[in-house]
Amino acid sequence: MVTIKDIAKKAEVSITTVSRALNNYYDVSEATKKKIIDIANEIGYVPNRSAQNLVKQKNNTLAIILSGLEKKGGKDNIIYRLLSGMYSYAESVNYEVVLYTTDSAHQRDKTYVQFCKEHNIGGAVLNGIKIDDPYFKELLQSDFPCVLIDILAQGKNVSSISINNYEAAIEATECLLKHNHKNIAMINGRREAQVSIERYKGYVEAMTKSNIELKSEYIVYADYMEDKAYEETIKLLSNHPEITALFCASDMMALGTIKAINKLNLRIPEDISIIGFDNIPLSEYMTPPLTTVDQDFYVMGEKAAKQLLKMIKKEAYEKNYILQHKLLERESVSML
Amino acid sequence: MVTIKDIAKKAEVSITTVSRALNNYYDVSEATKKKIIDIANEIGYVPNRSAQNLVKQKNNTLAIILSGLEKKGGKDNIIYRLLSGMYSYAESVNYEVVLYTTDSAHQRDKTYVQFCKEHNIGGAVLNGIKIDDPYFKELLQSDFPCVLIDILAQGKNVSSISINNYEAAIEATECLLKHNHKNIAMINGRREAQVSIERYKGYVEAMTKSNIELKSEYIVYADYMEDKAYEETIKLLSNHPEITALFCASDMMALGTIKAINKLNLRIPEDISIIGFDNIPLSEYMTPPLTTVDQDFYVMGEKAAKQLLKMIKKEAYEKNYILQHKLLERESVSML
DNA sequence: TTGTAAGCGTTATCAG
DNA sequence: CTGATAACGCTTACAA
């Protein structure tokens, strides 16, 4: 390994001078600076991050904590887009990103806080974490800056980023309403998840505003899972053949729902209209192309990193940042 | 920050003893060990990775070097699956994974070798790197262990992992042949890419074995890009209406091809049969579901990490590891 | 403009 | 079984 010592020896100066030259300090003569840099390049010197991080008590790295990188997951491309956006911004400000998952945490029995301390993390972006995860709570109580995706922030060093799920759900439901549907069911995600609650509220609001009586049997929960949505839809439509439209709280669930509808020999959108949420890449390739609410996860990742940096640098930041969403009307909804 | 010093003070022992107790050395009494561990937990001690890495001259981390995390990319889910597999294995052996991209490299003007040295990387898995990338060449010549995805290994500390692209292409082409197609065109990737070359050879072999004359006009290159495949297909089918089947070297290109076929008012598979490559999540949801060659990128990522670890530990490893592929016959190919 | 020396948190060597 | 002490590669007062 080539170290500044080697450079110092070769340049016949002290390691201090080398360090200063390499870090572009003001108080070193042009001549020596040039000599040192030349030698450094010549012998292929690369600074040792561990040593740097040890001595400077901080470390230009951000963590992204995810619920898991699953073998079968990733179909929705959400994590990929979040990650890309985050990397892109982090890179532009010379930060690095490390990834940690709840799986690893529980497998290694290392809490998020431990992970962050160990790696001298500046702050973390969290996605897909369940709010009752004890490690999550611990992290929020620590004073690591955290940006939560899709969960409203509470706590002193915490901020959040999401779209306005309530409004988006209203728009989605109203789209169905506008097409004269009245018996509209909702395939929701998880009862406890904030996004699900918001989307449910939006659905309720739109229905109520149109003076349509709510039926609790029309609301089912499928944990954002394709398979479960399939099963729930089969049950739902078998028991309630009067239903003509379905609002799914995620495109992944819409996928399962569509399978169920096909299985029941019903047609989309002739018999059943369907609207999704997220705009996953698949959605535009489905038959028919899925009408859905677009969320730009790439931008969300970027913003999250940006937000985190502000928090780290103690600059002003928005506690709950709202991103624009967009209803994409494709072909899975038809007039009744 | 809580350090071993703090623990030492509280336990009234030396830091040496603390270190030994925490690292579970044999030569420390049960009593003191317990005391130390209790105190460590009590005051929330977390080891400092930078310090550990500095003193132990190695670092349990692996790099994955990718061609880029693009805003619009990731639709094929390949990187996600590779990453998941790699993380999964790395985790099981207590290694960490850091990610680096060619984008960052060129943007920051930091070569892969520099990145690896800086981070004290044990070895790297590379995917999607162009073989004429100078940083890539430099890395191969350094003695960092490298595992290449889809590029045959040459060099002393380099190994590779891929499916048998030649065989797979034969199977794919034969599938078309078996359905009585003769005018079979190929939408290939990049002329210089090894996988493209192998797949091309397989196509040629299958065609030749069936005594079908090869036509160079039937081979087009679309850089693995959806849009380009669209354009090339339009041109190809317009100029050669006798073509009845298309072998696409990737599902992403098949996507573009399908769009083109629809645009030309032809039907799949009645007018044109089509076969893809990769088995991306989208492929089974297309209309009709795409017949394609399945590659298990999750397992590929796992194996790559496993291979890398063997190399790092100087154990025996296979120079070119071949993974199983599988032809998935769905509904985009029909009998002529 | 340059050098000396201390120190970051940890592990490892060696002596007791 | 335990403790001084050096060392890892680097930055940063402070001194010259």
XYZ file of C-alpha atoms in Angstrom, chain B:
336
model
C -18.997 8.620 20.975
C -18.569 5.652 23.241
C -15.215 3.899 22.869
C -13.465 0.960 24.446
C -11.669 3.475 26.607
C -14.933 4.341 28.287
C -15.644 0.716 28.886
C -12.156 0.151 30.234
C -12.505 2.988 32.680
C -15.847 1.772 33.912
C -14.761 -1.829 34.203
C -11.436 -0.848 35.698
C -9.429 -2.888 33.263
C -7.152 -1.998 30.380
C -8.396 -1.339 26.892
C -6.541 -4.421 25.782
C -8.704 -6.571 27.962
C -11.799 -4.869 26.716
C -10.807 -5.476 23.135
C -10.129 -9.107 23.863
C -13.353 -9.612 25.716
C -15.366 -7.992 22.967
C -13.674 -10.042 20.305
C -14.319 -13.162 22.251
C -10.711 -14.183 22.744
C -9.940 -17.333 24.596
C -7.645 -15.850 27.204
C -9.916 -13.709 29.267
C -11.760 -14.866 32.345
C -15.450 -15.436 32.091
C -16.084 -13.032 34.907
C -14.320 -10.047 33.366
C -15.674 -10.903 29.979
C -19.205 -10.809 31.250
C -18.631 -7.615 33.121
C -17.183 -5.940 30.068
C -19.934 -7.072 27.759
C -22.563 -5.910 30.186
C -21.013 -2.498 30.460
C -20.647 -2.282 26.696
C -24.327 -2.941 26.229
C -25.248 -0.629 29.022
C -23.466 2.394 27.646
C -24.309 1.564 24.055
C -20.900 0.817 22.708
C -20.570 0.242 18.968
C -17.183 -0.529 17.433
C -15.824 2.028 15.040
C -15.460 0.441 11.649
C -12.920 2.926 10.410
C -10.616 2.233 13.304
C -11.013 -1.494 12.886
C -10.398 -1.340 9.202
C -7.372 0.820 9.661
C -5.639 -1.475 12.059
C -6.618 -4.769 10.521
C -5.261 -4.194 7.097
C -8.342 -5.534 5.476
C -11.927 -4.775 5.283
C -14.808 -7.117 4.853
C -16.317 -5.400 1.921
C -17.091 -6.244 -1.648
C -17.725 -3.810 -4.454
C -20.231 -4.107 -7.204
C -19.320 -1.983 -10.171
C -22.107 -1.231 -12.578
C -22.459 0.631 -15.794
C -24.845 3.062 -14.206
C -27.981 3.531 -12.215
C -30.092 5.323 -14.690
C -33.204 7.299 -14.193
C -35.055 5.404 -16.844
C -33.222 2.141 -16.373
C -33.960 -0.758 -14.142
C -37.083 -1.813 -15.971
C -35.532 -5.167 -16.624
C -34.868 -5.621 -12.929
C -31.510 -7.194 -13.662
C -29.424 -4.974 -11.471
C -31.868 -5.320 -8.643
C -31.734 -9.083 -8.774
C -27.969 -9.169 -9.102
C -27.668 -6.860 -6.160
C -30.086 -8.821 -4.009
C -28.299 -12.064 -4.651
C -24.960 -10.548 -3.942
C -26.103 -8.888 -0.744
C -27.720 -12.042 0.409
C -24.549 -14.060 0.142
C -22.273 -11.307 1.372
C -24.435 -10.926 4.403
C -24.293 -14.583 5.232
C -20.525 -14.386 5.472
C -20.520 -11.026 7.202
C -19.295 -8.983 4.328
C -20.649 -5.672 3.211
C -21.287 -4.496 -0.307
C -20.643 -1.089 -1.738
C -21.781 0.099 -5.073
C -19.873 2.077 -7.644
C -20.880 3.088 -11.128
C -19.060 4.072 -14.255
C -20.967 7.318 -14.112
C -19.548 8.214 -10.767
C -16.143 7.078 -11.900
C -16.058 9.355 -14.867
C -17.820 12.169 -13.154
C -15.453 12.117 -10.219
C -12.538 11.087 -12.329
C -11.772 8.269 -10.003
C -10.870 4.926 -11.480
C -12.273 1.635 -10.249
C -8.890 0.752 -8.839
C -8.751 3.979 -6.916
C -12.192 3.352 -5.559
C -11.239 -0.144 -4.482
C -8.011 0.943 -2.854
C -9.621 3.850 -1.120
C -12.236 1.579 0.373
C -9.943 -1.321 0.971
C -12.223 -3.502 -1.078
C -11.610 -7.224 -1.015
C -12.791 -7.745 -4.565
C -15.346 -6.624 -7.077
C -18.191 -7.957 -9.152
C -18.562 -6.156 -12.460
C -21.615 -5.926 -14.624
C -22.422 -4.072 -17.788
C -18.939 -2.646 -18.182
C -17.725 -2.216 -21.724
C -14.596 -4.172 -22.413
C -12.805 -1.186 -23.848
C -13.337 0.908 -20.728
C -9.791 1.880 -19.681
C -10.694 1.793 -16.000
C -11.914 -1.740 -16.511
C -8.629 -2.761 -18.066
C -6.721 -1.153 -15.260
C -8.754 -3.055 -12.693
C -8.141 -6.368 -14.402
C -4.440 -5.703 -14.404
C -4.374 -4.772 -10.753
C -4.572 -7.772 -8.548
C -7.944 -7.120 -7.036
C -10.028 -10.249 -7.390
C -12.757 -9.618 -9.943
C -15.803 -11.552 -10.979
C -17.157 -10.568 -14.360
C -20.775 -11.080 -15.193
C -21.188 -12.140 -18.797
C -17.624 -11.553 -19.918
C -15.141 -14.371 -20.200
C -12.337 -14.050 -17.723
C -8.771 -13.496 -18.681
C -6.110 -12.328 -16.308
C -4.754 -13.835 -13.171
C -7.183 -12.721 -10.537
C -10.279 -12.704 -12.630
C -13.148 -15.112 -12.974
C -16.458 -14.968 -14.713
C -20.005 -16.083 -14.386
C -22.685 -16.399 -17.016
C -25.007 -18.837 -18.643
C -24.001 -20.654 -21.790
C -25.222 -18.011 -24.181
C -24.274 -20.030 -27.208
C -26.357 -23.025 -26.174
C -29.221 -20.859 -25.080
C -29.333 -19.121 -28.439
C -29.333 -22.482 -30.184
C -32.293 -23.580 -28.103
C -34.137 -20.371 -28.773
C -33.547 -20.533 -32.496
C -34.426 -24.214 -32.582
C -37.667 -23.459 -30.851
C -38.536 -21.196 -33.756
C -37.294 -23.752 -36.257
C -39.352 -26.474 -34.622
C -42.390 -24.339 -35.272
C -41.521 -24.425 -38.953
C -40.156 -20.929 -39.208
C -37.400 -20.434 -41.727
C -37.187 -16.715 -42.286
C -35.917 -15.939 -38.836
C -34.298 -12.618 -38.120
C -32.271 -11.709 -35.082
C -32.396 -8.459 -33.148
C -29.037 -8.537 -31.497
C -27.439 -6.282 -28.885
C -24.050 -4.716 -29.389
C -21.600 -5.982 -31.962
C -18.690 -5.930 -29.546
C -20.406 -7.458 -26.547
C -19.383 -11.012 -25.825
C -22.891 -12.127 -24.997
C -24.131 -10.768 -28.289
C -21.418 -12.583 -30.157
C -22.211 -15.859 -28.413
C -25.894 -15.519 -29.025
C -25.228 -14.734 -32.639
C -23.062 -17.827 -32.968
C -25.822 -19.935 -31.492
C -28.309 -18.539 -33.970
C -25.951 -19.247 -36.839
C -25.295 -22.765 -35.616
C -28.972 -23.631 -35.321
C -29.814 -22.160 -38.697
C -26.918 -23.873 -40.393
C -27.729 -27.209 -38.833
C -31.191 -26.885 -40.343
C -29.693 -26.056 -43.703
C -31.156 -22.628 -43.834
C -29.210 -20.063 -45.689
C -28.089 -17.170 -43.542
C -28.954 -13.688 -44.660
C -26.888 -10.899 -43.251
C -29.806 -8.489 -43.697
C -31.652 -10.522 -41.111
C -29.231 -9.558 -38.369
C -29.638 -6.121 -36.851
C -28.137 -4.528 -33.775
C -30.133 -2.451 -31.339
C -27.758 -1.937 -28.415
C -30.102 -3.717 -26.014
C -32.343 -0.699 -26.170
C -36.082 -0.751 -26.459
C -36.355 2.317 -28.670
C -33.657 1.257 -31.027
C -35.202 -2.192 -31.319
C -38.459 -0.523 -32.251
C -36.856 1.384 -35.091
C -34.792 -1.495 -36.335
C -37.808 -3.773 -36.357
C -39.870 -1.322 -38.342
C -37.132 -1.103 -40.936
C -36.474 -4.807 -40.947
C -40.056 -5.930 -41.358
C -40.825 -3.266 -43.916
C -37.916 -4.326 -46.083
C -38.390 -8.028 -45.527
C -42.057 -8.890 -45.248
C -41.182 -12.560 -45.655
C -39.825 -12.702 -42.122
C -42.082 -14.724 -39.830
C -40.041 -14.952 -36.671
C -37.761 -12.794 -34.598
C -35.172 -13.798 -32.059
C -34.424 -10.884 -29.731
C -31.245 -10.954 -27.691
C -33.024 -9.320 -24.763
C -36.552 -8.944 -23.493
C -36.144 -5.188 -23.347
C -35.515 -5.202 -27.067
C -38.428 -7.591 -27.505
C -40.555 -4.890 -25.927
C -39.575 -2.457 -28.657
C -39.999 -5.109 -31.259
C -43.503 -5.864 -30.094
C -44.408 -2.217 -30.273
C -43.106 -2.108 -33.814
C -45.080 -5.183 -34.790
C -48.228 -3.690 -33.378
C -47.489 -0.471 -35.177
C -47.228 -2.370 -38.447
C -50.606 -3.917 -37.741
C -49.232 -7.400 -37.523
C -50.287 -9.834 -34.879
C -48.194 -11.859 -32.472
C -47.899 -14.783 -32.816
C -50.220 -15.228 -35.793
C -48.159 -13.130 -38.188
C -44.864 -12.886 -36.380
C -43.464 -15.189 -33.754
C -41.096 -13.702 -31.285
C -38.713 -15.006 -28.682
C -36.839 -13.001 -26.137
C -33.951 -13.380 -23.744
C -33.560 -12.795 -19.979
C -37.036 -13.414 -18.636
C -37.582 -9.981 -17.180
C -40.607 -9.632 -14.900
C -42.508 -7.858 -17.629
C -42.221 -10.715 -20.068
C -44.896 -12.883 -18.536
C -47.341 -10.009 -18.452
C -47.012 -9.022 -22.055
C -49.686 -9.850 -24.549
C -49.108 -12.521 -25.500
C -46.782 -13.716 -22.741
C -43.299 -13.795 -24.163
C -41.422 -16.986 -24.853
C -37.939 -16.310 -23.581
C -34.720 -17.669 -22.126
C -34.689 -17.441 -18.375
C -31.560 -16.280 -16.607
C -31.601 -16.316 -12.849
C -29.857 -13.092 -11.971
C -30.443 -13.489 -8.280
C -28.501 -16.720 -8.255
C -25.943 -15.114 -10.501
C -25.387 -12.404 -7.923
C -25.117 -14.964 -5.159
C -22.649 -17.086 -7.074
C -20.632 -14.057 -8.027
C -20.227 -13.083 -4.398
C -19.416 -16.645 -3.467
C -16.836 -16.887 -6.189
C -15.327 -13.602 -5.118
C -14.970 -14.804 -1.582
C -13.140 -17.886 -2.689
C -10.774 -15.742 -4.662
C -10.183 -13.437 -1.745
C -9.457 -16.354 0.513
C -7.172 -17.875 -2.067
C -9.287 -20.972 -2.309
C -9.789 -22.883 -5.523
C -12.400 -21.390 -7.803
C -13.784 -21.953 -11.242
C -12.406 -19.602 -13.808
C -15.608 -19.473 -15.812
C -18.668 -20.529 -13.931
C -21.656 -21.511 -16.054
C -25.147 -21.149 -14.686
C -28.163 -23.057 -15.933
C -30.608 -21.276 -18.174
C -34.055 -22.382 -19.198
C -36.179 -21.857 -22.256
C -39.599 -20.726 -21.143
C -42.155 -21.482 -23.790
C -45.049 -19.116 -23.401
C -47.319 -17.826 -26.117
C -45.408 -15.602 -28.469
C -44.349 -18.373 -30.804
C -46.786 -20.195 -33.026
C -46.650 -22.937 -35.588
C -46.243 -21.763 -39.112
